[in-house]
Amino acid sequence: MYEGVIGSLIERLGKLPGIGPKSAQRIAFWILEAEKQDIDDLANSIVEAKQKIRFCNVCFNVSEEDLCRICRDPRRDLKIICAVEESKDVIAIERTREFKGRYHVLGGAISPIDGVGPDDLRIKELLKRLADGVVVEVIVATDPNLEGEATATYLTRLLLPMGVSVSRLASGLPVGGDLEYADEVTLGRAFEGRRRIQ
Amino acid sequence: MPVFRDEAVVLRTHKLGEADRIVTLLTRNHGQVRAVAKGVRKTTSRLGARVEPFSYVDVMFATSKSLHIISQVESINSFGSQISDNYPKWTAGQAMLETAQRLTIEEHEPALQQFLLLIGGLKSLVTDDHDPGLILDAFILRSLSVAGYAPSFANCARCGTDGPHRAFSPSAGGMVCSSCRPPGAAAPRANTVELMSALLTGDWEVADQANKPERTESRSLTAAYLSWHLDRQLRSLRLVERT
């Protein structure tokens, strides 16, 4: 057992996600051997991130200012909102370069068994954004698992009466894969969501 | 690594590490089993779709000293995709899964009756036979009976005097006569007691006829009875949407 400063460093590092006691020990010794400047930079980045990063007032994506980069961008289409579970999903969708609208980060999915209900997500905030009638379409991009599907069902039921069109991301076969290796649920979905070739 | 194979219903999943999940299953012959499903959160996983909650699967486990590992899965019926497009059904189903999980807490302790009851309950939910709320209450009452906590609706739960009685007490175990009645016992409508008794015995002709006030009362008494025996409330129960 390590004592004192090194002991508490190892213990703190061990609390990071995916870091076990052995990895924590390895990182701690790496820190001891690294250049002082590198470690100062690392410590500053952590402190700075924690101080500066907050949520965008409109879409609840992580941001350094009141509005995030996407909500500030005048070229983004105001008529379409893509609702996602986490900020990480915004980055994933941005990488596709397919979507030109704005986002809404719900903050998770409805999961009764974990005690997470509709009121624990930012659904009210989404409805508020639709109130002025500018938005014509909401794309529900929750995870393609059961909680995500049920959240999409719940949202659809709320959104349709407001007169916006609601769509759900397609699910199906991964690009570059073989059909024979697809599981039956995904393949079934791919059939359901097949599109006509003009 | 020794393996074993069983039929199972997925009760719930937890994220583990980067791309894995811990899956809690209720199996036909081995009771509740927790196992790791590796890589299922990646979009390339073929296992992922089969180990979602509500999935009824034929599964092969590789045993290990700590958590078993799911090595192969075949779908028997994926109830989930038939439930998730209907919010009241889905929330009722979630409460059923949580009830089953709480009442079969001992891992590897066979719970065949609970397993069959759960399959039956989910099938009934999918086929739209009855109101999802009633299916849930029937499931809760029956799975409590299987676990040894059957409520008494006719005779007094304390002294056995023939009924009908007018007071209901979760701590006493059901309806109680006026001399056994503990302080704070509920005084449900006669029709509510009839409904709960019908739900327990599977008399759907009576249950389907019940009116809203009786359904509401039966729901809160069932929830009280369940939380008394579990020593805690189900998390999902307050989120069940009743129609």
PDB file of C-alpha atoms in Angstrom, chain A residues 20-179:
ATOM      1  CA  GLY A  20      -8.658   0.006 -12.137  1.00  0.00           C
ATOM      2  CA  PRO A  21      -6.139  -0.012  -9.262  1.00  0.00           C
ATOM      3  CA  LYS A  22      -3.312  -1.299 -11.463  1.00  0.00           C
ATOM      4  CA  SER A  23      -3.842   1.316 -14.187  1.00  0.00           C
ATOM      5  CA  ALA A  24      -4.158   4.016 -11.522  1.00  0.00           C
ATOM      6  CA  GLN A  25      -0.756   3.012 -10.177  1.00  0.00           C
ATOM      7  CA  ARG A  26       0.789   3.092 -13.673  1.00  0.00           C
ATOM      8  CA  ILE A  27      -0.630   6.565 -14.385  1.00  0.00           C
ATOM      9  CA  ALA A  28       0.526   7.863 -10.993  1.00  0.00           C
ATOM     10  CA  PHE A  29       4.104   6.800 -11.700  1.00  0.00           C
ATOM     11  CA  TRP A  30       3.912   8.236 -15.198  1.00  0.00           C
ATOM     12  CA  ILE A  31       2.909  11.556 -13.616  1.00  0.00           C
ATOM     13  CA  LEU A  32       5.888  11.417 -11.242  1.00  0.00           C
ATOM     14  CA  GLU A  33       8.296  10.864 -14.101  1.00  0.00           C
ATOM     15  CA  ALA A  34       6.774  13.335 -16.577  1.00  0.00           C
ATOM     16  CA  GLU A  35       7.960  16.918 -17.192  1.00  0.00           C
ATOM     17  CA  LYS A  36       6.595  19.414 -14.698  1.00  0.00           C
ATOM     18  CA  GLN A  37       5.219  21.603 -17.508  1.00  0.00           C
ATOM     19  CA  ASP A  38       3.158  18.728 -18.985  1.00  0.00           C
ATOM     20  CA  ILE A  39       1.617  17.952 -15.633  1.00  0.00           C
ATOM     21  CA  ASP A  40       0.831  21.621 -14.952  1.00  0.00           C
ATOM     22  CA  ASP A  41      -0.899  21.834 -18.334  1.00  0.00           C
ATOM     23  CA  LEU A  42      -2.890  18.701 -17.591  1.00  0.00           C
ATOM     24  CA  ALA A  43      -3.966  19.967 -14.167  1.00  0.00           C
ATOM     25  CA  ASN A  44      -4.897  23.358 -15.631  1.00  0.00           C
ATOM     26  CA  SER A  45      -6.960  21.783 -18.416  1.00  0.00           C
ATOM     27  CA  ILE A  46      -8.939  19.787 -15.901  1.00  0.00           C
ATOM     28  CA  VAL A  47      -9.614  22.824 -13.703  1.00  0.00           C
ATOM     29  CA  GLU A  48     -10.393  25.035 -16.689  1.00  0.00           C
ATOM     30  CA  ALA A  49     -12.788  22.533 -18.254  1.00  0.00           C
ATOM     31  CA  LYS A  50     -14.652  22.156 -14.986  1.00  0.00           C
ATOM     32  CA  GLN A  51     -14.901  25.936 -14.541  1.00  0.00           C
ATOM     33  CA  LYS A  52     -15.765  26.978 -18.073  1.00  0.00           C
ATOM     34  CA  ILE A  53     -17.898  24.232 -19.535  1.00  0.00           C
ATOM     35  CA  ARG A  54     -21.616  24.478 -18.964  1.00  0.00           C
ATOM     36  CA  PHE A  55     -24.762  23.717 -20.926  1.00  0.00           C
ATOM     37  CA  CYS A  56     -26.055  25.714 -23.892  1.00  0.00           C
ATOM     38  CA  ASN A  57     -29.159  27.663 -22.890  1.00  0.00           C
ATOM     39  CA  VAL A  58     -31.038  26.517 -25.972  1.00  0.00           C
ATOM     40  CA  CYS A  59     -30.021  22.964 -26.806  1.00  0.00           C
ATOM     41  CA  PHE A  60     -28.241  21.844 -23.577  1.00  0.00           C
ATOM     42  CA  ASN A  61     -25.176  20.695 -25.464  1.00  0.00           C
ATOM     43  CA  VAL A  62     -21.895  21.293 -23.609  1.00  0.00           C
ATOM     44  CA  SER A  63     -20.611  24.783 -24.318  1.00  0.00           C
ATOM     45  CA  GLU A  64     -18.208  27.432 -23.053  1.00  0.00           C
ATOM     46  CA  GLU A  65     -20.687  30.251 -23.573  1.00  0.00           C
ATOM     47  CA  ASP A  66     -24.410  30.820 -23.098  1.00  0.00           C
ATOM     48  CA  LEU A  67     -25.052  29.485 -26.593  1.00  0.00           C
ATOM     49  CA  CYS A  68     -23.115  26.568 -28.072  1.00  0.00           C
ATOM     50  CA  ARG A  69     -21.231  26.782 -31.367  1.00  0.00           C
ATOM     51  CA  ILE A  70     -24.078  25.164 -33.295  1.00  0.00           C
ATOM     52  CA  CYS A  71     -26.847  27.342 -31.865  1.00  0.00           C
ATOM     53  CA  ARG A  72     -24.748  30.466 -32.608  1.00  0.00           C
ATOM     54  CA  ASP A  73     -24.120  29.480 -36.228  1.00  0.00           C
ATOM     55  CA  PRO A  74     -26.504  31.513 -38.490  1.00  0.00           C
ATOM     56  CA  ARG A  75     -26.092  29.005 -41.344  1.00  0.00           C
ATOM     57  CA  ARG A  76     -27.854  26.249 -39.411  1.00  0.00           C
ATOM     58  CA  ASP A  77     -31.440  25.493 -40.397  1.00  0.00           C
ATOM     59  CA  LEU A  78     -33.821  26.737 -37.700  1.00  0.00           C
ATOM     60  CA  LYS A  79     -36.680  24.595 -38.981  1.00  0.00           C
ATOM     61  CA  ILE A  80     -35.238  21.215 -38.011  1.00  0.00           C
ATOM     62  CA  ILE A  81     -34.319  19.957 -34.562  1.00  0.00           C
ATOM     63  CA  CYS A  82     -32.565  16.672 -33.942  1.00  0.00           C
ATOM     64  CA  ALA A  83     -33.273  15.324 -30.446  1.00  0.00           C
ATOM     65  CA  VAL A  84     -30.438  13.201 -29.022  1.00  0.00           C
ATOM     66  CA  GLU A  85     -29.743  11.574 -25.650  1.00  0.00           C
ATOM     67  CA  GLU A  86     -26.252  12.900 -24.883  1.00  0.00           C
ATOM     68  CA  SER A  87     -23.782  15.553 -26.024  1.00  0.00           C
ATOM     69  CA  LYS A  88     -21.628  12.704 -27.329  1.00  0.00           C
ATOM     70  CA  ASP A  89     -24.372  11.925 -29.847  1.00  0.00           C
ATOM     71  CA  VAL A  90     -24.208  15.490 -31.206  1.00  0.00           C
ATOM     72  CA  ILE A  91     -20.540  14.930 -32.070  1.00  0.00           C
ATOM     73  CA  ALA A  92     -21.347  11.581 -33.683  1.00  0.00           C
ATOM     74  CA  ILE A  93     -24.033  13.153 -35.898  1.00  0.00           C
ATOM     75  CA  GLU A  94     -21.861  16.191 -36.713  1.00  0.00           C
ATOM     76  CA  ARG A  95     -19.221  13.802 -38.052  1.00  0.00           C
ATOM     77  CA  THR A  96     -21.672  12.642 -40.737  1.00  0.00           C
ATOM     78  CA  ARG A  97     -21.949  16.205 -42.161  1.00  0.00           C
ATOM     79  CA  GLU A  98     -25.476  15.224 -43.221  1.00  0.00           C
ATOM     80  CA  PHE A  99     -27.475  17.267 -40.753  1.00  0.00           C
ATOM     81  CA  LYS A 100     -27.718  21.040 -41.078  1.00  0.00           C
ATOM     82  CA  GLY A 101     -30.324  21.799 -38.426  1.00  0.00           C
ATOM     83  CA  ARG A 102     -29.946  22.293 -34.690  1.00  0.00           C
ATOM     84  CA  TYR A 103     -29.933  19.857 -31.788  1.00  0.00           C
ATOM     85  CA  HIS A 104     -31.691  19.232 -28.534  1.00  0.00           C
ATOM     86  CA  VAL A 105     -29.875  17.186 -25.889  1.00  0.00           C
ATOM     87  CA  LEU A 106     -32.448  15.335 -23.776  1.00  0.00           C
ATOM     88  CA  GLY A 107     -29.987  14.218 -21.121  1.00  0.00           C
ATOM     89  CA  GLY A 108     -30.723  10.488 -21.315  1.00  0.00           C
ATOM     90  CA  ALA A 109     -33.593   8.143 -22.132  1.00  0.00           C
ATOM     91  CA  ILE A 110     -36.702   7.163 -20.183  1.00  0.00           C
ATOM     92  CA  SER A 111     -35.861   4.127 -18.066  1.00  0.00           C
ATOM     93  CA  PRO A 112     -38.479   3.348 -15.407  1.00  0.00           C
ATOM     94  CA  ILE A 113     -36.441   0.499 -13.925  1.00  0.00           C
ATOM     95  CA  ASP A 114     -33.657   3.000 -13.134  1.00  0.00           C
ATOM     96  CA  GLY A 115     -36.222   5.506 -11.859  1.00  0.00           C
ATOM     97  CA  VAL A 116     -35.761   7.855 -14.840  1.00  0.00           C
ATOM     98  CA  GLY A 117     -39.096   9.225 -16.055  1.00  0.00           C
ATOM     99  CA  PRO A 118     -40.090  11.810 -18.688  1.00  0.00           C
ATOM    100  CA  ASP A 119     -39.842  14.627 -16.099  1.00  0.00           C
ATOM    101  CA  ASP A 120     -36.169  13.848 -15.528  1.00  0.00           C
ATOM    102  CA  LEU A 121     -35.334  14.610 -19.181  1.00  0.00           C
ATOM    103  CA  ARG A 122     -35.351  17.971 -20.968  1.00  0.00           C
ATOM    104  CA  ILE A 123     -38.622  17.282 -22.750  1.00  0.00           C
ATOM    105  CA  LYS A 124     -40.439  20.361 -21.458  1.00  0.00           C
ATOM    106  CA  GLU A 125     -37.593  22.500 -22.788  1.00  0.00           C
ATOM    107  CA  LEU A 126     -37.972  20.856 -26.202  1.00  0.00           C
ATOM    108  CA  LEU A 127     -41.704  21.599 -26.252  1.00  0.00           C
ATOM    109  CA  LYS A 128     -40.938  25.206 -25.339  1.00  0.00           C
ATOM    110  CA  ARG A 129     -38.630  25.495 -28.335  1.00  0.00           C
ATOM    111  CA  LEU A 130     -41.458  24.359 -30.608  1.00  0.00           C
ATOM    112  CA  ALA A 131     -43.987  26.827 -29.232  1.00  0.00           C
ATOM    113  CA  ASP A 132     -43.220  29.677 -31.687  1.00  0.00           C
ATOM    114  CA  GLY A 133     -43.990  27.516 -34.739  1.00  0.00           C
ATOM    115  CA  VAL A 134     -40.648  28.013 -36.523  1.00  0.00           C
ATOM    116  CA  VAL A 135     -39.635  24.367 -36.227  1.00  0.00           C
ATOM    117  CA  VAL A 136     -41.369  22.093 -38.744  1.00  0.00           C
ATOM    118  CA  GLU A 137     -39.554  18.820 -38.174  1.00  0.00           C
ATOM    119  CA  VAL A 138     -38.120  16.965 -35.186  1.00  0.00           C
ATOM    120  CA  ILE A 139     -35.782  14.068 -35.865  1.00  0.00           C
ATOM    121  CA  VAL A 140     -35.731  11.707 -32.902  1.00  0.00           C
ATOM    122  CA  ALA A 141     -32.210  10.302 -32.748  1.00  0.00           C
ATOM    123  CA  THR A 142     -32.304   8.432 -29.436  1.00  0.00           C
ATOM    124  CA  ASP A 143     -30.252   5.220 -29.172  1.00  0.00           C
ATOM    125  CA  PRO A 144     -31.601   2.254 -31.153  1.00  0.00           C
ATOM    126  CA  ASN A 145     -32.205   0.234 -27.977  1.00  0.00           C
ATOM    127  CA  LEU A 146     -35.404  -0.355 -26.058  1.00  0.00           C
ATOM    128  CA  GLU A 147     -35.175   2.713 -23.810  1.00  0.00           C
ATOM    129  CA  GLY A 148     -34.390   4.858 -26.843  1.00  0.00           C
ATOM    130  CA  GLU A 149     -37.338   3.425 -28.787  1.00  0.00           C
ATOM    131  CA  ALA A 150     -39.747   3.977 -25.916  1.00  0.00           C
ATOM    132  CA  THR A 151     -38.483   7.531 -25.451  1.00  0.00           C
ATOM    133  CA  ALA A 152     -39.097   8.096 -29.169  1.00  0.00           C
ATOM    134  CA  THR A 153     -42.629   6.692 -28.781  1.00  0.00           C
ATOM    135  CA  TYR A 154     -43.286   9.037 -25.874  1.00  0.00           C
ATOM    136  CA  LEU A 155     -41.900  12.077 -27.723  1.00  0.00           C
ATOM    137  CA  THR A 156     -43.829  11.290 -30.898  1.00  0.00           C
ATOM    138  CA  ARG A 157     -47.060  11.169 -28.950  1.00  0.00           C
ATOM    139  CA  LEU A 158     -46.371  14.650 -27.538  1.00  0.00           C
ATOM    140  CA  LEU A 159     -45.021  16.219 -30.723  1.00  0.00           C
ATOM    141  CA  LEU A 160     -47.499  15.108 -33.386  1.00  0.00           C
ATOM    142  CA  PRO A 161     -50.446  17.064 -31.922  1.00  0.00           C
ATOM    143  CA  MET A 162     -48.272  20.199 -32.056  1.00  0.00           C
ATOM    144  CA  GLY A 163     -48.292  20.022 -35.838  1.00  0.00           C
ATOM    145  CA  VAL A 164     -44.599  19.265 -36.418  1.00  0.00           C
ATOM    146  CA  SER A 165     -43.521  16.318 -38.496  1.00  0.00           C
ATOM    147  CA  VAL A 166     -41.634  13.719 -36.499  1.00  0.00           C
ATOM    148  CA  SER A 167     -39.115  11.282 -37.926  1.00  0.00           C
ATOM    149  CA  ARG A 168     -36.954   8.585 -36.422  1.00  0.00           C
ATOM    150  CA  LEU A 169     -33.467   7.605 -37.546  1.00  0.00           C
ATOM    151  CA  ALA A 170     -33.509   4.475 -39.712  1.00  0.00           C
ATOM    152  CA  SER A 171     -31.946   1.338 -38.347  1.00  0.00           C
ATOM    153  CA  GLY A 172     -30.566  -1.443 -40.443  1.00  0.00           C
ATOM    154  CA  LEU A 173     -27.437  -2.930 -41.877  1.00  0.00           C
ATOM    155  CA  PRO A 174     -24.006  -1.512 -41.133  1.00  0.00           C
ATOM    156  CA  VAL A 175     -22.146  -0.237 -44.185  1.00  0.00           C
ATOM    157  CA  GLY A 176     -19.368  -2.587 -45.227  1.00  0.00           C
ATOM    158  CA  GLY A 177     -20.845  -5.694 -43.587  1.00  0.00           C
ATOM    159  CA  ASP A 178     -22.188  -8.995 -44.906  1.00  0.00           C
ATOM    160  CA  LEU A 179     -25.952  -9.615 -44.919  1.00  0.00           C
TER     161      LEU A 179
END
